[in-house]
PDB file of C-alpha atoms and ligand atoms in Angstrom:
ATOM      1  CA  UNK A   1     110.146  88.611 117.911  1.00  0.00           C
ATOM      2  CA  UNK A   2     108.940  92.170 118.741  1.00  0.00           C
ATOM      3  CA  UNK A   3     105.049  93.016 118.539  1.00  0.00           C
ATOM      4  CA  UNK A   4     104.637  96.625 118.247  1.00  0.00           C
ATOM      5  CA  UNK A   5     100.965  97.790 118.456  1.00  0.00           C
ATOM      6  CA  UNK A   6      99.008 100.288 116.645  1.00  0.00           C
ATOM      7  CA  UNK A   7      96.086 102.304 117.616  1.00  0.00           C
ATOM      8  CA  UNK A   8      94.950 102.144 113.765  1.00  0.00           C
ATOM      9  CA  UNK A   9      96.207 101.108 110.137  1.00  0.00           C
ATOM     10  CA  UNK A  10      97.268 104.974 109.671  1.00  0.00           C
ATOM     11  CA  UNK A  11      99.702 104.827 112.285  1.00  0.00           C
ATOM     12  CA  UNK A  12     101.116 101.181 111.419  1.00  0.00           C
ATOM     13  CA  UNK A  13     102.105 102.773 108.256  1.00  0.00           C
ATOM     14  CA  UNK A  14     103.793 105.606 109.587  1.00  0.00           C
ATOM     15  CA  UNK A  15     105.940 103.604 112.009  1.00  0.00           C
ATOM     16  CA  UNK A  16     106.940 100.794 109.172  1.00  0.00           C
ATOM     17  CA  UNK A  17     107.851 103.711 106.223  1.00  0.00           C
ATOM     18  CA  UNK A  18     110.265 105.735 108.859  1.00  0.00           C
ATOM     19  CA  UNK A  19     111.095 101.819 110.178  1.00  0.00           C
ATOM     20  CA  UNK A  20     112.174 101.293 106.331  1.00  0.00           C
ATOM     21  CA  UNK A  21     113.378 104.890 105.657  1.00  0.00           C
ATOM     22  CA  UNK A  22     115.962 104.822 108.680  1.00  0.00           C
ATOM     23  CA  UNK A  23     117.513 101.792 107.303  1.00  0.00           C
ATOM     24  CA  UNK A  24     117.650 103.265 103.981  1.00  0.00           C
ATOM     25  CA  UNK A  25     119.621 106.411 105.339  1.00  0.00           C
ATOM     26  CA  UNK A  26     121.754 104.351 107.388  1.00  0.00           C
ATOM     27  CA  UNK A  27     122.174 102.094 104.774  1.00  0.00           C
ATOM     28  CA  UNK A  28     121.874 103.613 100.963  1.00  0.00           C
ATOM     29  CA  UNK A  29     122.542 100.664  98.830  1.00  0.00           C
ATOM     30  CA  UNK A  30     119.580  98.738 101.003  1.00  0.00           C
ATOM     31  CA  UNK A  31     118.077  95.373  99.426  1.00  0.00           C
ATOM     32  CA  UNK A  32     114.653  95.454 100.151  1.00  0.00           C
ATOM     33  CA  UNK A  33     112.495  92.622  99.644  1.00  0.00           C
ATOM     34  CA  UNK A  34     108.822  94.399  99.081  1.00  0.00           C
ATOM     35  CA  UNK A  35     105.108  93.162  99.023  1.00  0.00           C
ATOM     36  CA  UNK A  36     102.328  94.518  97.185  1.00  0.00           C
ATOM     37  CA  UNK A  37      98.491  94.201  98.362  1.00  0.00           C
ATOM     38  CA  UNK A  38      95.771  96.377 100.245  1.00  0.00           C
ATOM     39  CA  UNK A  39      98.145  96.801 103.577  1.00  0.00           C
ATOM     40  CA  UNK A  40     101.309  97.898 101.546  1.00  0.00           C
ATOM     41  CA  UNK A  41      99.081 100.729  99.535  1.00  0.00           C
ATOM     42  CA  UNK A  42      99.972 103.360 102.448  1.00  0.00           C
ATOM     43  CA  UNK A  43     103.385 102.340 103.610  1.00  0.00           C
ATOM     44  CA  UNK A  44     104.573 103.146  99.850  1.00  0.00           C
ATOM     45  CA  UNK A  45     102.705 106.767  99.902  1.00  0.00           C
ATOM     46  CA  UNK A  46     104.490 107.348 103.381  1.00  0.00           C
ATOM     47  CA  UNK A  47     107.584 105.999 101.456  1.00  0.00           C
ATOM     48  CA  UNK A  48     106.558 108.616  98.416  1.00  0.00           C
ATOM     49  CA  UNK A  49     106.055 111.514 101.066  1.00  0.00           C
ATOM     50  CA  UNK A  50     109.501 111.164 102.332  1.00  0.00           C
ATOM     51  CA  UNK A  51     111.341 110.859  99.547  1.00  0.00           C
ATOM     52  CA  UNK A  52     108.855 114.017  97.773  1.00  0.00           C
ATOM     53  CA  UNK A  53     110.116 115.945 101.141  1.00  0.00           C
ATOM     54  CA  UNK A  54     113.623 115.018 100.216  1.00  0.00           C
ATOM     55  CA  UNK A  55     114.346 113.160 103.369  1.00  0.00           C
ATOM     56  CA  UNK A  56     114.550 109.917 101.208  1.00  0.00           C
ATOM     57  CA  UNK A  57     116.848 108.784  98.527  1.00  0.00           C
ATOM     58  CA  UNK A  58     115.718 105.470  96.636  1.00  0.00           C
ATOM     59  CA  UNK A  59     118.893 106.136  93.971  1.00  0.00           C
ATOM     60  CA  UNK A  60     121.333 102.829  95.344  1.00  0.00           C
ATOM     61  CA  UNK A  61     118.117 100.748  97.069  1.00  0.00           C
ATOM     62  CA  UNK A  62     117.678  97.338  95.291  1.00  0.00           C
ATOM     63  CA  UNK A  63     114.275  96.079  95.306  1.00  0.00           C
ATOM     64  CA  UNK A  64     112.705  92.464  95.096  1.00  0.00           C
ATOM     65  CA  UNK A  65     109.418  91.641  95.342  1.00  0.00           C
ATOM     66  CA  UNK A  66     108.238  88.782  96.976  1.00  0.00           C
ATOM     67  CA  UNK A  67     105.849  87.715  93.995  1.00  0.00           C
ATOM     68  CA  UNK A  68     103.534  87.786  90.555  1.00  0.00           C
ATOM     69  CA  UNK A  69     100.898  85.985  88.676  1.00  0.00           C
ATOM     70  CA  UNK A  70     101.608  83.467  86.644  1.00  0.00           C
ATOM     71  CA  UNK A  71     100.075  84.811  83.234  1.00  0.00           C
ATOM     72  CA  UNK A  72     100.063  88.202  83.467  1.00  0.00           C
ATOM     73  CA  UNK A  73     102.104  90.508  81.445  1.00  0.00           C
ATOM     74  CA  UNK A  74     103.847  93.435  83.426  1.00  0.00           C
ATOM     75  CA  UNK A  75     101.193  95.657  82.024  1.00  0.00           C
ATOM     76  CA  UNK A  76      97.993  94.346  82.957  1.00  0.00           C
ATOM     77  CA  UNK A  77      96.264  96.332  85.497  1.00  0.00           C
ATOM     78  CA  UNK A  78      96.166  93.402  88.244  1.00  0.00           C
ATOM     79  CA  UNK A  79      99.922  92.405  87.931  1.00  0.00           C
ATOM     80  CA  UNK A  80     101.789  93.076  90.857  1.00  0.00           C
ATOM     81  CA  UNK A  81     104.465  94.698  88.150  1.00  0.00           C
ATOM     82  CA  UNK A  82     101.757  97.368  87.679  1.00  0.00           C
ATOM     83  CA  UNK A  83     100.585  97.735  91.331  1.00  0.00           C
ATOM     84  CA  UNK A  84     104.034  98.312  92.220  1.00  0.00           C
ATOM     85  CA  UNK A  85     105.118 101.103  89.670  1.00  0.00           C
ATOM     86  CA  UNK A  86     101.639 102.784  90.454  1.00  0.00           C
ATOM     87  CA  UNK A  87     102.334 102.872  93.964  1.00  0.00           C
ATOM     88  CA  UNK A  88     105.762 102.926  94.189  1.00  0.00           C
ATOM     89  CA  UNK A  89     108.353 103.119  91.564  1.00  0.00           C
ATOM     90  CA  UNK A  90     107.053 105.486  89.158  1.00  0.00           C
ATOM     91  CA  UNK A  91     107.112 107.889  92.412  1.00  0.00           C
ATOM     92  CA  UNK A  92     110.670 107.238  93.517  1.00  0.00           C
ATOM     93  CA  UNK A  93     114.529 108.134  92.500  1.00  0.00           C
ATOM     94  CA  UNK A  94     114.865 104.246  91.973  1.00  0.00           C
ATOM     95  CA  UNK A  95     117.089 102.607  88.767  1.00  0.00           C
ATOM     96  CA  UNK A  96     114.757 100.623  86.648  1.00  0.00           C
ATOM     97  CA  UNK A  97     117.724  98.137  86.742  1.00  0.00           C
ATOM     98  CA  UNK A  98     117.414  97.998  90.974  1.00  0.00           C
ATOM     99  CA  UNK A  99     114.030  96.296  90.267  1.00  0.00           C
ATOM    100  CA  UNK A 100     113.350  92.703  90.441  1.00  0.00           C
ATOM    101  CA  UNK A 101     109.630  91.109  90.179  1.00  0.00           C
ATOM    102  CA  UNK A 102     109.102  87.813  89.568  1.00  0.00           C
ATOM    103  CA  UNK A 103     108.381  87.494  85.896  1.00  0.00           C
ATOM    104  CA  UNK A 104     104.890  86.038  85.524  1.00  0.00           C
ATOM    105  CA  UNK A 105     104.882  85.743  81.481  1.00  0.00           C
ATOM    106  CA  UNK A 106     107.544  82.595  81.626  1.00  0.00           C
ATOM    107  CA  UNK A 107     105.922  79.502  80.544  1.00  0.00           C
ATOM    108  CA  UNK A 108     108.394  76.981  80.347  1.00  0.00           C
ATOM    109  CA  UNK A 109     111.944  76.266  82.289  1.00  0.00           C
ATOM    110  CA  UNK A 110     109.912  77.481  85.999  1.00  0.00           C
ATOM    111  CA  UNK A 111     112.631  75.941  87.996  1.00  0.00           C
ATOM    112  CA  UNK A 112     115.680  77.111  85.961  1.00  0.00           C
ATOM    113  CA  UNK A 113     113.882  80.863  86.046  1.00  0.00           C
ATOM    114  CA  UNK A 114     113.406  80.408  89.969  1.00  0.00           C
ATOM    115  CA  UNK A 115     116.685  79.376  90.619  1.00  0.00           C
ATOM    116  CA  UNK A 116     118.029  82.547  88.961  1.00  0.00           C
ATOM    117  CA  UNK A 117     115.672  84.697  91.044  1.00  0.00           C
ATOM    118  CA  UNK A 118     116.863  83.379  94.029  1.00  0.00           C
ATOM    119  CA  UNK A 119     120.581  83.920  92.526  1.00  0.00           C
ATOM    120  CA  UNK A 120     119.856  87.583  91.869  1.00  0.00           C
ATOM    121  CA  UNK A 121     119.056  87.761  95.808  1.00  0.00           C
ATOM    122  CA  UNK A 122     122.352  86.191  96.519  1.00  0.00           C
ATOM    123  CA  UNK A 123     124.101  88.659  93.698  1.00  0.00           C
ATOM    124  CA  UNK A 124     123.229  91.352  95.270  1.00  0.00           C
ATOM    125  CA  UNK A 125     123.848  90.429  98.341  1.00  0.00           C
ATOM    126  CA  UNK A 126     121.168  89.361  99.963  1.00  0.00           C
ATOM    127  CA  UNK A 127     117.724  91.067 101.490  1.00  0.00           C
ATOM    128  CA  UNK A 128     118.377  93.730 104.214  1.00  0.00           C
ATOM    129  CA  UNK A 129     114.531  94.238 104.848  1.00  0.00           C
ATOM    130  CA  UNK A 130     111.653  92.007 103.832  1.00  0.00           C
ATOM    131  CA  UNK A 131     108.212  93.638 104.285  1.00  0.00           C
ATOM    132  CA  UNK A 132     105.481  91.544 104.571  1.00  0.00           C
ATOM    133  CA  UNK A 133     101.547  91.373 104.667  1.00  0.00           C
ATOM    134  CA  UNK A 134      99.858  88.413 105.355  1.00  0.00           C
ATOM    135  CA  UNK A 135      96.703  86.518 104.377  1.00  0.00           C
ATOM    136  CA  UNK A 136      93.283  85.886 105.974  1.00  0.00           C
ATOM    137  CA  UNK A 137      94.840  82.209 105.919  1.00  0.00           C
ATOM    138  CA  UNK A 138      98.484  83.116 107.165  1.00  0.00           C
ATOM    139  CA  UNK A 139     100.295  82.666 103.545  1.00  0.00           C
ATOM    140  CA  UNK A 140     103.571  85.115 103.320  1.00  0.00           C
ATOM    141  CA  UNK A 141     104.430  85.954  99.848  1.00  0.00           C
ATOM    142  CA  UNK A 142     101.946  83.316  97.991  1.00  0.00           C
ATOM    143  CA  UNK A 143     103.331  80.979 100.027  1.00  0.00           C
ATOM    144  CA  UNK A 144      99.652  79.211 100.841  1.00  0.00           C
ATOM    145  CA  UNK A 145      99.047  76.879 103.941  1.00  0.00           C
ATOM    146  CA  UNK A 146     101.027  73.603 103.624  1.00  0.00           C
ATOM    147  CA  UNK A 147     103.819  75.410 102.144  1.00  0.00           C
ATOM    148  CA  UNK A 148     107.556  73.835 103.360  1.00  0.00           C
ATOM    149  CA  UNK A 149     109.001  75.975 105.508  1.00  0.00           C
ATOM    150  CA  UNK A 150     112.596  75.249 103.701  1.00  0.00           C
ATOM    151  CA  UNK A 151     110.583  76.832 100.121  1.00  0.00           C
ATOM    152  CA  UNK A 152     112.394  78.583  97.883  1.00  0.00           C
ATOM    153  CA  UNK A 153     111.256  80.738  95.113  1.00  0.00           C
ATOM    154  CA  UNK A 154     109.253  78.639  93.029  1.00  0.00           C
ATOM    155  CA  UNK A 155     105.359  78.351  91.191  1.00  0.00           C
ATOM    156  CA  UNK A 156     102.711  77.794  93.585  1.00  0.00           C
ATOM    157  CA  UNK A 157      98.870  77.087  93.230  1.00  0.00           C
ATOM    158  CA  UNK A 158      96.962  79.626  94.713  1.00  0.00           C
ATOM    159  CA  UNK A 159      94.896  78.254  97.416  1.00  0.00           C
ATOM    160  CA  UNK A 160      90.154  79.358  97.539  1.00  0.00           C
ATOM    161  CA  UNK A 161      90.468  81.546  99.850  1.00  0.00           C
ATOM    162  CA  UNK A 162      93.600  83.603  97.840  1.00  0.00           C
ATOM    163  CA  UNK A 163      91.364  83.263  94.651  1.00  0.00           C
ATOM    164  CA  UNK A 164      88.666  84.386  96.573  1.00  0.00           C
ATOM    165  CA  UNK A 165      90.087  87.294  98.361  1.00  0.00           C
ATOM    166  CA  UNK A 166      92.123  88.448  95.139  1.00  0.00           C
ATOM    167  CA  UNK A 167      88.878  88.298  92.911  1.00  0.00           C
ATOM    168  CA  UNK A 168      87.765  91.542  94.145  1.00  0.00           C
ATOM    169  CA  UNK A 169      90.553  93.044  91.879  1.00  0.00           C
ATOM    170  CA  UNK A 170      89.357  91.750  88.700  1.00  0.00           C
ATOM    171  CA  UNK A 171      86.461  92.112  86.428  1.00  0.00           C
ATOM    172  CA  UNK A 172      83.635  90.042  86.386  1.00  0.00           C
ATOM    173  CA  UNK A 173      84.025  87.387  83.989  1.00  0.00           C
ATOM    174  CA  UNK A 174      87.718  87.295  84.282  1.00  0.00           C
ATOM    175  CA  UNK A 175      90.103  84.739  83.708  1.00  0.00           C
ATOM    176  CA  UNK A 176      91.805  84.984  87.491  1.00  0.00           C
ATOM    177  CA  UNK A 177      95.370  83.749  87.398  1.00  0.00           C
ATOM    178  CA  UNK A 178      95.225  80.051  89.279  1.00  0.00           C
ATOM    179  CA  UNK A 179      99.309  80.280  90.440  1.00  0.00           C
ATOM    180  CA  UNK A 180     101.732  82.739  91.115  1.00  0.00           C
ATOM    181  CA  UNK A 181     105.853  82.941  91.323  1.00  0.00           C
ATOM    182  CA  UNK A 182     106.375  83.676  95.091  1.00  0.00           C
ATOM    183  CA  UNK A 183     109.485  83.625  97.006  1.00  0.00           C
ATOM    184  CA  UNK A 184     109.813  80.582  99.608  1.00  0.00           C
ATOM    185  CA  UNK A 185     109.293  80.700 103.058  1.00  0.00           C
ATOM    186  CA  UNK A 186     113.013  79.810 103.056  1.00  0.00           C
ATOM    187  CA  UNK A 187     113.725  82.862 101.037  1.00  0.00           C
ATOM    188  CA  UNK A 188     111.897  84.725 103.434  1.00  0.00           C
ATOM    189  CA  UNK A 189     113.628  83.280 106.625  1.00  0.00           C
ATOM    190  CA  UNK A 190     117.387  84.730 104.468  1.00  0.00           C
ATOM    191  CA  UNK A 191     116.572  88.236 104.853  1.00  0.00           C
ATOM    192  CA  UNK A 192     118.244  90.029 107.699  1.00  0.00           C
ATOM    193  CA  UNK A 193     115.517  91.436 108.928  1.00  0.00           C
ATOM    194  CA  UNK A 194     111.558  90.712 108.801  1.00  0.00           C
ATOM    195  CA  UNK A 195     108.758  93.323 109.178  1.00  0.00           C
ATOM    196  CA  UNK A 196     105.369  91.922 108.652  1.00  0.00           C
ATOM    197  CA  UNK A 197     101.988  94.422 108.453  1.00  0.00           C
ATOM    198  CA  UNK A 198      98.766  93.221 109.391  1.00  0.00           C
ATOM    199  CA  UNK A 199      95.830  95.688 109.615  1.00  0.00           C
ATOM    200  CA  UNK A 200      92.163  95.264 110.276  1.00  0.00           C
ATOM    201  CA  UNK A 201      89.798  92.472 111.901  1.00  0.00           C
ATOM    202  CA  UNK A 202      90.104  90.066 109.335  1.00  0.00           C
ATOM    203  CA  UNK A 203      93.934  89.339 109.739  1.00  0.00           C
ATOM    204  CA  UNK A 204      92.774  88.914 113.859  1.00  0.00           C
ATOM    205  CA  UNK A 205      92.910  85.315 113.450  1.00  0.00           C
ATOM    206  CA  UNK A 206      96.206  85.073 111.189  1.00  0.00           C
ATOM    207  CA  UNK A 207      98.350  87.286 113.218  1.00  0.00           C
ATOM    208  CA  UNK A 208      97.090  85.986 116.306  1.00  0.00           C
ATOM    209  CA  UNK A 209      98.474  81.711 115.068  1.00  0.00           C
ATOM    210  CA  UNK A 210     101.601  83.045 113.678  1.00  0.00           C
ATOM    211  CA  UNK A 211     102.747  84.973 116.458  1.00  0.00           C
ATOM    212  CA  UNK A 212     101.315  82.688 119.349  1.00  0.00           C
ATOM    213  CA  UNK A 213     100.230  79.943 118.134  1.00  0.00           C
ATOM    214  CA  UNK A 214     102.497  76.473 117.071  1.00  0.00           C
ATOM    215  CA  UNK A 215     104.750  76.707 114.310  1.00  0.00           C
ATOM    216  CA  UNK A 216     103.249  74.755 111.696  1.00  0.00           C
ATOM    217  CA  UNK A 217     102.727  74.533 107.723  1.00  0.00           C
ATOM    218  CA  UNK A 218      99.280  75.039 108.284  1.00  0.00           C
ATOM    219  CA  UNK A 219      99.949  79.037 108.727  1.00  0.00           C
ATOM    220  CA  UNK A 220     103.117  79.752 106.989  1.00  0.00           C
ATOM    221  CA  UNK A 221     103.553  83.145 108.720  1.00  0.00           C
ATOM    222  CA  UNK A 222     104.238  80.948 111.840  1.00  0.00           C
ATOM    223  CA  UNK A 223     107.827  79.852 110.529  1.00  0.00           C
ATOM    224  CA  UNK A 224     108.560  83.412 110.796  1.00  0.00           C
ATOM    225  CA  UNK A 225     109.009  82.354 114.989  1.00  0.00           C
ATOM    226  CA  UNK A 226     112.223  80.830 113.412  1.00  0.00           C
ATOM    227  CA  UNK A 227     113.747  84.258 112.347  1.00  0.00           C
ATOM    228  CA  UNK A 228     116.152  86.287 114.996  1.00  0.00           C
ATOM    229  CA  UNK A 229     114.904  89.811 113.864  1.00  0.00           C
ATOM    230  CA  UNK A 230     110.992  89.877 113.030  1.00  0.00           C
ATOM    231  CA  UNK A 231     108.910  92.869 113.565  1.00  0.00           C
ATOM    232  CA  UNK A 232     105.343  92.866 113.550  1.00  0.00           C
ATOM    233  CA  UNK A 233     103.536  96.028 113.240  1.00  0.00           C
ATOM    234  CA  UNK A 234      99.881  95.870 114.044  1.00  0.00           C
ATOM    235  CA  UNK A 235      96.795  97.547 114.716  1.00  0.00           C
ATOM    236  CA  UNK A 236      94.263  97.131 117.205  1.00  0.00           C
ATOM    237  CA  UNK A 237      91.726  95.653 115.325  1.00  0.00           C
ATOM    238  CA  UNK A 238      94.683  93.274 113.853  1.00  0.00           C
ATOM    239  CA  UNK A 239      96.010  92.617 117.382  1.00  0.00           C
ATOM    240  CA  UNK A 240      92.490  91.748 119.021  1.00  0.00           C
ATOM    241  CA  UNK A 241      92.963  87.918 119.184  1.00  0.00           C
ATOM    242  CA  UNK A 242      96.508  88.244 120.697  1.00  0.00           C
ATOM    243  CA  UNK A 243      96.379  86.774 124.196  1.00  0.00           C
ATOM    244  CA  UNK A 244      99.699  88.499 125.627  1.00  0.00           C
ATOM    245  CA  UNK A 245      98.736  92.043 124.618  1.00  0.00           C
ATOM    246  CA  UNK A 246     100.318  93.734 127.782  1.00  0.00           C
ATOM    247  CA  UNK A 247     103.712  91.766 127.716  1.00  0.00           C
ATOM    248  CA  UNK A 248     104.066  93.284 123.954  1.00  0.00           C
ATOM    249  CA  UNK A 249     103.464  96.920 125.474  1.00  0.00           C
ATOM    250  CA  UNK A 250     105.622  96.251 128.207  1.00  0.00           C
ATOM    251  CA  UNK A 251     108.669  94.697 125.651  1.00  0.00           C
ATOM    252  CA  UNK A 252     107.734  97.961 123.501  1.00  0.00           C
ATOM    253  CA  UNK A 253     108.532 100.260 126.567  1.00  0.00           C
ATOM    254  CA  UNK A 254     111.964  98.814 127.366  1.00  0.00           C
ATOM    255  CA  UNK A 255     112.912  98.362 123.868  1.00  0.00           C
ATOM    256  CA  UNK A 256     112.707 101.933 122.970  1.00  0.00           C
ATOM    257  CA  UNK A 257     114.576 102.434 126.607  1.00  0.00           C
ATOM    258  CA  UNK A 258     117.074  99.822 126.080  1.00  0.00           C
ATOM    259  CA  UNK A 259     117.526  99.568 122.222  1.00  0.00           C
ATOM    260  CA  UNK A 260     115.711 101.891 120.450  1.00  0.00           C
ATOM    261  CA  UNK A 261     117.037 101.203 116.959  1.00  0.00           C
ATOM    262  CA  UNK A 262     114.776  98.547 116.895  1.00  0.00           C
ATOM    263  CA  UNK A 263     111.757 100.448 116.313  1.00  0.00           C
ATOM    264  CA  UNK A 264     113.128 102.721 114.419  1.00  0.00           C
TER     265      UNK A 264
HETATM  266  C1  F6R B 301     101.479  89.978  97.871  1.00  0.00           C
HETATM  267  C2  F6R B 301     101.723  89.270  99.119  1.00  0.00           C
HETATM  268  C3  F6R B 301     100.555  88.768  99.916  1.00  0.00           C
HETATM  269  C4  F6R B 301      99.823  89.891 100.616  1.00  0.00           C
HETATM  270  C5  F6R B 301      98.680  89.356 101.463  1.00  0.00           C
HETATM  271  C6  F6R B 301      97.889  90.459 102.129  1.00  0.00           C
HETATM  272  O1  F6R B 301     102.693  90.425  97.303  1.00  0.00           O
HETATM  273  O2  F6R B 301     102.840  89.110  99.483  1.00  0.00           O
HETATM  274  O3  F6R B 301     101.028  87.847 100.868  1.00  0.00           O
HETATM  275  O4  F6R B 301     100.706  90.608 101.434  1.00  0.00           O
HETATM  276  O5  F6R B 301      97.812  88.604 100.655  1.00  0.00           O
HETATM  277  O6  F6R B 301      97.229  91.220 101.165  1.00  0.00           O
HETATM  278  P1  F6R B 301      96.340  92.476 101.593  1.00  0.00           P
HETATM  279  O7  F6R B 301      97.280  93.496 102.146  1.00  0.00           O
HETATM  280  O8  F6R B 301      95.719  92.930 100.299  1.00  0.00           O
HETATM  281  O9  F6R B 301      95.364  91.997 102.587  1.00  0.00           O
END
């Protein structure tokens, strides 16, 4: 597990967009597993910049995000379909047929339409990079506390706290979507490589359980101790409950002496 720490959320962002932009160019036909959310806004317009300066080509990546609502159509302004065409696609080189988002207007058949999500992962291969934000409560994906670590892509019940943080996006009055299609935590532990974001005070607590604290169901980004190449990329405020701050600077230093692909 490398920790690599950020003076603020401007420069996380920076260092995770040329993180996922030099796989891309060593890599063209990269599957990306992507995240939407507050903490991904910037890492796409770094993405956007790149690719605008023409140091980027999206035209082989395959794309699959990690989740949707369950009841929202691809056009309704809080679907994660929207949020990531606004951010992201509609500003890119990338196929239409490259993208995969959990469809959120199935209503029947969930574990028959989960299973083929999953398949499509396998189809093409299987997810190069994930990115990854996390929760105030440690969920991945929608993968909420008390989430199996072995989950696959399936429909989950949103947890209070989700509802709660997410309601800020919608208008008063309404109808919030109570569940969501999210990849596993087992999907999650496939991809190749991990890189989760965390920005800002309130993610202190999260960041600080899942990277030091026991690996338990209680803070699903904890199972992510279990993967052989996971990145976090934090910033100071993010990084302020950490307890082993200076061993992360000092692994930093002799990673970029000793193996300095891994940060970039
Ligand atoms: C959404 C997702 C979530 C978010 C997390 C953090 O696709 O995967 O796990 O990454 O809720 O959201 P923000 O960045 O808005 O704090």
């Amino acid at each position: 597990m490398l920790v690599i720490l950020k003076r603020d959320a401007e420069a996380v962002s920076l260092q995770a967009a040329e993180l996922v932009a030099s796989h891309i160019r060593r890599k063209p036909a990269l599957v990306l597993g992507l995240a939407t959310g507050s903490t991904m806004i910037d890492i796409y317009q770094q993405l956007v910049r790149l690719h605008r300066e023409g140091t980027l080509d999206f035209s082989q990546v395959v794309t699959f995000n990690l989740d949707e609502y369950l009841g929202l159509a691809p056009a309704h302004p809080q679907s994660f379909h929207h949020f990531m065409h606004e951010h992201f696609f509609a500003h890119i080189n990338i196929h239409p047929r490259s993208i995969h988002i959990p469809d959120g207007t199935i209503h029947e058949n969930y574990d028959q339409y989960c299973a083929s999500y999953e398949q499509a992962i396998r189809d093409a291969g299987g997810i190069d990079i994930q990115l990854l934000g996390i929760g105030r409560n440690g969920h991945i994906g929608f993968n909420e506390p008390t989430s199996s670590i072995a989950s696959r892509t399936r429909l989950k019940v949103l947890s209070k706290e989700t509802l709660a943080d997410n309601s800020k996006s919608f208008s008063p009055g309404e109808k919030h979507p109570q569940c969501a299609i999210t990849m596993g935590i087992g999907s999650i532990l496939g991809a190749r490589k991990v890189l989760l974001i965390a920005t800002g005070a309130a993610k202190a607590a999260a960041v600080a359980k899942s990277i030091e604290g026991p690996i338990t169901s209680a803070v699903s980004a904890s199972a992510l101790q279990l993967h052989p190449d996971v990145t976090f990329i934090v910033d100071e405020p993010a990084a302020s409950q950490l307890t082993q701050r200076d061993y992360y600077v000092r692994v930093m230093e002799m990673t970029a002496l000793l193996t300095p692909d891994r940060l970039s």
